[in-house]
Amino acid sequence: AENELSDFGVTLVLQEVEGYDAGVHIRAIRKLVEAGCQALCVSTIDTKEIRAFLNQLIDSGIPVIAVNTDLTKTGRLCYVGCDYLQAGSTAAGLLALMASDQLNLLIVTGSLKMKGHNDRIRGFSRTLREKKVPYKLVDVFEALDNDEYAYQMALGTLRAHPEINCIYIAAAGVAGVCRAVTELERQNQIYILSHDEIESTRQLVQDGVIDFTIGQEPKDQGYCSVQMMFDYYMSGKQAAPCNHITNTVIKIRENIN
């Protein structure tokens, strides 16, 4: 998007953050504003502090688009990303086609501060209930999008609960969880469901460790958010963009590449 719009004077400044600490996210966004950014496309946590800070910026005249995960109770222009409820529901629907016995379920999320992660779990749980899939929720833990932490947590949980026969990974940390499963030699005993299509996840699908993963077209999200912000400026800030929902893409070993 930056390459296509460079002739119009558009430049992008990227500010990356790790973790889910509101103060870290606010400092990163403030750094962008201090660098002279006139508009923001943000992928951030949905907390009271973040919402208040972004609303202050919006009131000051800086438009905001929520990317990849939405923000509640803000004046953001629009949301660009997947339908997380549908993604979680799709994962449960596929699982219902596969499973015949009682499921003893472990859910691994990124952070309970992320609206998208919570929506995935809500859609997943709702569809399991609607389809009357027999399951018991054994445990839930936050992996904080960190593979090493996810590995340690999954290893301890699986050792403490050998009855677990299904793991739903609602965010990152996929490689860490799968490392724990394979280390315990349980990859053929546990259904593993994940999201996204990063290289390590694709390999785990190819290797048969992950049964399926559900993608959300991240390149489309990045491109469209910038293009939509540009169009908003070209309209003289008169035509607010509508939400752009990306496709829910089911990937298994046979189509992962």
Tab-separated table of C-alpha atoms in Angstrom:
chain	number	residue	atom	x	y	z
A	1	ALA	CA	0.000	0.000	0.000
A	2	GLU	CA	2.838	2.393	0.831
A	3	ASN	CA	4.513	1.681	-2.497
A	4	GLU	CA	1.295	2.311	-4.406
A	5	LEU	CA	0.510	5.538	-2.553
A	6	SER	CA	4.017	6.991	-2.319
A	7	ASP	CA	3.401	9.308	-5.273
A	8	PHE	CA	0.664	10.955	-3.191
A	9	GLY	CA	3.122	11.666	-0.390
A	10	VAL	CA	1.991	8.807	1.826
A	11	THR	CA	4.610	7.351	4.148
A	12	LEU	CA	4.198	4.745	6.875
A	13	VAL	CA	5.849	4.609	10.266
A	14	LEU	CA	5.699	1.204	11.967
A	15	GLN	CA	5.882	0.843	15.726
A	16	GLU	CA	6.010	-2.712	17.052
A	17	VAL	CA	5.175	-3.800	20.581
A	18	GLU	CA	5.370	-7.055	22.507
A	19	GLY	CA	2.961	-8.219	25.161
A	20	TYR	CA	-0.309	-6.822	26.421
A	21	ASP	CA	0.654	-4.104	28.871
A	22	ALA	CA	-1.531	-1.048	28.286
A	23	GLY	CA	1.273	1.348	29.226
A	24	VAL	CA	3.582	-0.168	26.607
A	25	HIS	CA	0.914	0.169	23.922
A	26	ILE	CA	0.082	3.761	24.888
A	27	ARG	CA	3.755	4.773	24.809
A	28	ALA	CA	4.137	3.209	21.354
A	29	ILE	CA	1.091	5.038	19.992
A	30	ARG	CA	2.211	8.312	21.590
A	31	LYS	CA	5.607	7.883	19.920
A	32	LEU	CA	3.866	7.667	16.532
A	33	VAL	CA	1.932	10.861	17.217
A	34	GLU	CA	5.062	12.644	18.378
A	35	ALA	CA	6.771	11.521	15.142
A	36	GLY	CA	4.129	13.480	13.234
A	37	CYS	CA	1.751	10.723	12.172
A	38	GLN	CA	-1.557	12.228	11.076
A	39	ALA	CA	-3.561	8.991	11.108
A	40	LEU	CA	-3.312	5.681	12.955
A	41	CYS	CA	-3.992	2.082	11.975
A	42	VAL	CA	-3.669	0.224	15.257
A	43	SER	CA	-3.757	-3.357	16.422
A	44	THR	CA	-3.975	-3.045	20.174
A	45	ILE	CA	-5.688	-4.308	23.313
A	46	ASP	CA	-9.267	-3.437	24.194
A	47	THR	CA	-8.916	-1.985	27.688
A	48	LYS	CA	-10.309	1.094	29.425
A	49	GLU	CA	-6.934	2.850	29.363
A	50	ILE	CA	-6.376	2.251	25.652
A	51	ARG	CA	-9.919	3.309	24.745
A	52	ALA	CA	-9.631	6.549	26.728
A	53	PHE	CA	-6.251	7.379	25.196
A	54	LEU	CA	-7.386	6.697	21.630
A	55	ASN	CA	-10.583	8.685	22.096
A	56	GLN	CA	-8.484	11.663	23.202
A	57	LEU	CA	-6.443	11.390	20.007
A	58	ILE	CA	-9.572	11.017	17.886
A	59	ASP	CA	-11.098	14.093	19.527
A	60	SER	CA	-7.900	15.994	18.683
A	61	GLY	CA	-8.432	15.224	14.979
A	62	ILE	CA	-6.338	12.068	14.465
A	63	PRO	CA	-8.450	9.378	12.769
A	64	VAL	CA	-8.005	5.766	13.881
A	65	ILE	CA	-8.711	2.476	12.128
A	66	ALA	CA	-8.731	-0.698	14.220
A	67	VAL	CA	-6.774	-3.446	12.469
A	68	ASN	CA	-6.878	-7.192	13.159
A	69	THR	CA	-8.791	-6.819	16.416
A	70	ASP	CA	-11.590	-4.356	17.042
A	71	LEU	CA	-11.966	-1.711	19.741
A	72	THR	CA	-15.189	-1.183	21.665
A	73	LYS	CA	-16.503	2.165	22.850
A	74	THR	CA	-14.173	4.229	20.692
A	75	GLY	CA	-14.690	6.666	17.860
A	76	ARG	CA	-12.543	4.617	15.489
A	77	LEU	CA	-13.445	5.022	11.810
A	78	CYS	CA	-13.881	1.328	11.112
A	79	TYR	CA	-12.550	-2.160	11.748
A	80	VAL	CA	-10.399	-4.104	9.286
A	81	GLY	CA	-9.993	-7.771	10.139
A	82	CYS	CA	-11.633	-11.150	10.399
A	83	ASP	CA	-14.934	-12.114	11.969
A	84	TYR	CA	-13.539	-13.680	15.138
A	85	LEU	CA	-16.870	-15.120	16.240
A	86	GLN	CA	-17.227	-16.853	12.889
A	87	ALA	CA	-13.635	-18.097	13.031
A	88	GLY	CA	-14.165	-19.661	16.444
A	89	SER	CA	-17.494	-21.108	15.339
A	90	THR	CA	-15.861	-22.573	12.246
A	91	ALA	CA	-13.204	-24.270	14.364
A	92	ALA	CA	-15.913	-25.842	16.524
A	93	GLY	CA	-17.930	-26.901	13.490
A	94	LEU	CA	-14.944	-28.692	12.005
A	95	LEU	CA	-14.146	-30.300	15.336
A	96	ALA	CA	-17.723	-31.572	15.569
A	97	LEU	CA	-17.213	-33.389	12.253
A	98	MET	CA	-14.062	-35.079	13.570
A	99	ALA	CA	-14.769	-35.965	17.173
A	100	SER	CA	-16.989	-38.818	18.320
A	101	ASP	CA	-16.031	-39.228	21.979
A	102	GLN	CA	-16.051	-36.911	24.982
A	103	LEU	CA	-13.655	-33.995	24.511
A	104	ASN	CA	-11.456	-32.967	27.420
A	105	LEU	CA	-10.540	-29.517	26.248
A	106	LEU	CA	-7.615	-27.183	26.847
A	107	ILE	CA	-8.001	-23.655	25.490
A	108	VAL	CA	-4.884	-21.566	24.910
A	109	THR	CA	-5.462	-17.867	24.237
A	110	GLY	CA	-3.115	-14.947	23.709
A	111	SER	CA	-4.549	-12.513	26.206
A	112	LEU	CA	-7.917	-12.013	27.828
A	113	LYS	CA	-7.404	-8.309	27.065
A	114	MET	CA	-7.759	-8.946	23.312
A	115	LYS	CA	-11.305	-8.646	22.037
A	116	GLY	CA	-10.568	-10.844	19.028
A	117	HIS	CA	-9.180	-13.707	21.109
A	118	ASN	CA	-12.184	-13.568	23.433
A	119	ASP	CA	-14.579	-13.543	20.477
A	120	ARG	CA	-12.927	-16.633	19.001
A	121	ILE	CA	-13.382	-18.519	22.267
A	122	ARG	CA	-16.974	-17.328	22.584
A	123	GLY	CA	-17.825	-18.458	19.047
A	124	PHE	CA	-16.040	-21.761	19.579
A	125	SER	CA	-17.817	-22.538	22.853
A	126	ARG	CA	-21.212	-21.453	21.563
A	127	THR	CA	-21.039	-23.724	18.535
A	128	LEU	CA	-19.894	-26.719	20.576
A	129	ARG	CA	-22.960	-26.244	22.749
A	130	GLU	CA	-25.283	-25.720	19.789
A	131	LYS	CA	-24.040	-28.913	18.153
A	132	LYS	CA	-24.292	-30.748	21.463
A	133	VAL	CA	-20.678	-31.890	21.303
A	134	PRO	CA	-19.876	-33.537	24.650
A	135	TYR	CA	-16.935	-31.709	26.180
A	136	LYS	CA	-15.372	-30.738	29.462
A	137	LEU	CA	-13.273	-27.588	29.721
A	138	VAL	CA	-10.208	-28.764	31.643
A	139	ASP	CA	-8.196	-25.533	31.657
A	140	VAL	CA	-7.587	-22.177	29.988
A	141	PHE	CA	-4.306	-20.275	29.985
A	142	GLU	CA	-2.862	-17.169	28.344
A	143	ALA	CA	0.227	-17.848	26.215
A	144	LEU	CA	0.951	-14.107	25.784
A	145	ASP	CA	1.936	-14.819	22.156
A	146	ASN	CA	5.225	-16.272	23.427
A	147	ASP	CA	6.239	-19.731	22.220
A	148	GLU	CA	8.584	-20.497	25.106
A	149	TYR	CA	6.008	-19.493	27.700
A	150	ALA	CA	3.323	-21.423	25.812
A	151	TYR	CA	5.584	-24.492	25.811
A	152	GLN	CA	6.180	-24.361	29.553
A	153	MET	CA	2.513	-23.802	30.358
A	154	ALA	CA	1.313	-26.522	27.978
A	155	LEU	CA	3.885	-29.015	29.246
A	156	GLY	CA	2.817	-28.499	32.852
A	157	THR	CA	-0.889	-28.587	32.020
A	158	LEU	CA	-0.647	-31.763	29.938
A	159	ARG	CA	1.353	-33.512	32.629
A	160	ALA	CA	-1.174	-32.493	35.272
A	161	HIS	CA	-4.139	-33.441	33.077
A	162	PRO	CA	-3.313	-36.491	30.943
A	163	GLU	CA	-7.012	-36.763	30.055
A	164	ILE	CA	-6.758	-33.748	27.708
A	165	ASN	CA	-7.513	-34.918	24.181
A	166	CYS	CA	-8.199	-31.613	22.419
A	167	ILE	CA	-6.363	-28.279	22.374
A	168	TYR	CA	-7.864	-25.146	20.862
A	169	ILE	CA	-5.183	-22.476	20.322
A	170	ALA	CA	-7.015	-19.196	19.809
A	171	ALA	CA	-3.951	-16.995	19.217
A	172	ALA	CA	-0.155	-17.242	18.885
A	173	GLY	CA	2.088	-19.593	20.851
A	174	VAL	CA	1.158	-22.447	18.512
A	175	ALA	CA	4.688	-23.766	18.037
A	176	GLY	CA	5.298	-23.789	21.783
A	177	VAL	CA	2.134	-25.746	22.541
A	178	CYS	CA	2.861	-28.251	19.785
A	179	ARG	CA	6.422	-28.691	21.036
A	180	ALA	CA	5.028	-29.759	24.411
A	181	VAL	CA	2.608	-32.184	22.757
A	182	THR	CA	5.295	-33.832	20.625
A	183	GLU	CA	7.762	-33.955	23.500
A	184	LEU	CA	5.189	-35.973	25.442
A	185	GLU	CA	4.596	-38.090	22.285
A	186	ARG	CA	0.895	-37.300	22.298
A	187	GLN	CA	0.554	-35.804	18.815
A	188	ASN	CA	-1.554	-38.763	17.649
A	189	GLN	CA	-3.809	-38.638	20.705
A	190	ILE	CA	-4.853	-34.979	20.783
A	191	TYR	CA	-6.880	-32.912	18.333
A	192	ILE	CA	-5.053	-29.611	17.842
A	193	LEU	CA	-6.829	-26.645	16.264
A	194	SER	CA	-5.163	-23.313	15.583
A	195	HIS	CA	-5.484	-20.005	13.778
A	196	ASP	CA	-3.318	-18.187	11.229
A	197	GLU	CA	-0.806	-19.410	8.667
A	198	ILE	CA	2.679	-18.417	9.730
A	199	GLU	CA	5.475	-20.675	8.504
A	200	SER	CA	5.829	-22.700	11.715
A	201	THR	CA	2.091	-23.375	11.795
A	202	ARG	CA	2.048	-24.428	8.146
A	203	GLN	CA	4.828	-26.907	8.855
A	204	LEU	CA	2.973	-28.351	11.841
A	205	VAL	CA	-0.116	-28.841	9.663
A	206	GLN	CA	2.016	-30.548	7.030
A	207	ASP	CA	3.545	-32.780	9.686
A	208	GLY	CA	0.108	-33.817	10.924
A	209	VAL	CA	0.556	-32.336	14.406
A	210	ILE	CA	-2.152	-29.692	13.830
A	211	ASP	CA	-5.400	-30.998	12.338
A	212	PHE	CA	-6.350	-27.675	10.773
A	213	THR	CA	-5.682	-23.960	11.041
A	214	ILE	CA	-7.969	-21.068	10.156
A	215	GLY	CA	-6.466	-18.088	8.359
A	216	GLN	CA	-7.656	-14.490	8.209
A	217	GLU	CA	-5.862	-12.928	5.198
A	218	PRO	CA	-3.395	-10.715	7.107
A	219	LYS	CA	-1.875	-9.193	3.965
A	220	ASP	CA	-5.319	-8.009	2.931
A	221	GLN	CA	-5.808	-6.476	6.377
A	222	GLY	CA	-2.568	-4.516	6.166
A	223	TYR	CA	-3.196	-3.319	2.629
A	224	CYS	CA	-6.828	-2.379	3.062
A	225	SER	CA	-6.376	-0.476	6.302
A	226	VAL	CA	-3.868	1.899	4.699
A	227	GLN	CA	-5.870	2.208	1.470
A	228	MET	CA	-9.074	2.945	3.374
A	229	MET	CA	-7.390	5.616	5.473
A	230	PHE	CA	-6.037	7.212	2.281
A	231	ASP	CA	-9.502	7.174	0.694
A	232	TYR	CA	-10.898	8.826	3.815
A	233	TYR	CA	-8.417	11.691	3.468
A	234	MET	CA	-9.090	11.964	-0.272
A	235	SER	CA	-12.791	12.439	0.524
A	236	GLY	CA	-11.897	15.409	2.695
A	237	LYS	CA	-12.679	13.295	5.758
A	238	GLN	CA	-16.327	13.254	4.695
A	239	ALA	CA	-16.802	9.587	3.722
A	240	ALA	CA	-16.067	7.345	6.690
A	241	PRO	CA	-15.102	3.837	5.526
A	242	CYS	CA	-17.192	0.776	6.347
A	243	ASN	CA	-15.810	-2.244	8.159
A	244	HIS	CA	-13.786	-4.582	5.964
A	245	ILE	CA	-14.166	-8.219	7.043
A	246	THR	CA	-11.642	-10.676	5.648
A	247	ASN	CA	-12.398	-14.267	4.737
A	248	THR	CA	-12.327	-17.161	7.164
A	249	VAL	CA	-9.969	-19.568	5.387
A	250	ILE	CA	-9.828	-23.250	6.391
A	251	LYS	CA	-6.427	-24.856	5.823
A	252	ILE	CA	-5.593	-28.557	6.170
A	253	ARG	CA	-2.553	-30.551	5.083
A	254	GLU	CA	-3.890	-30.949	1.546
A	255	ASN	CA	-4.249	-27.211	0.853
A	256	ILE	CA	-1.922	-25.504	3.326
A	257	ASN	CA	0.458	-24.415	0.550
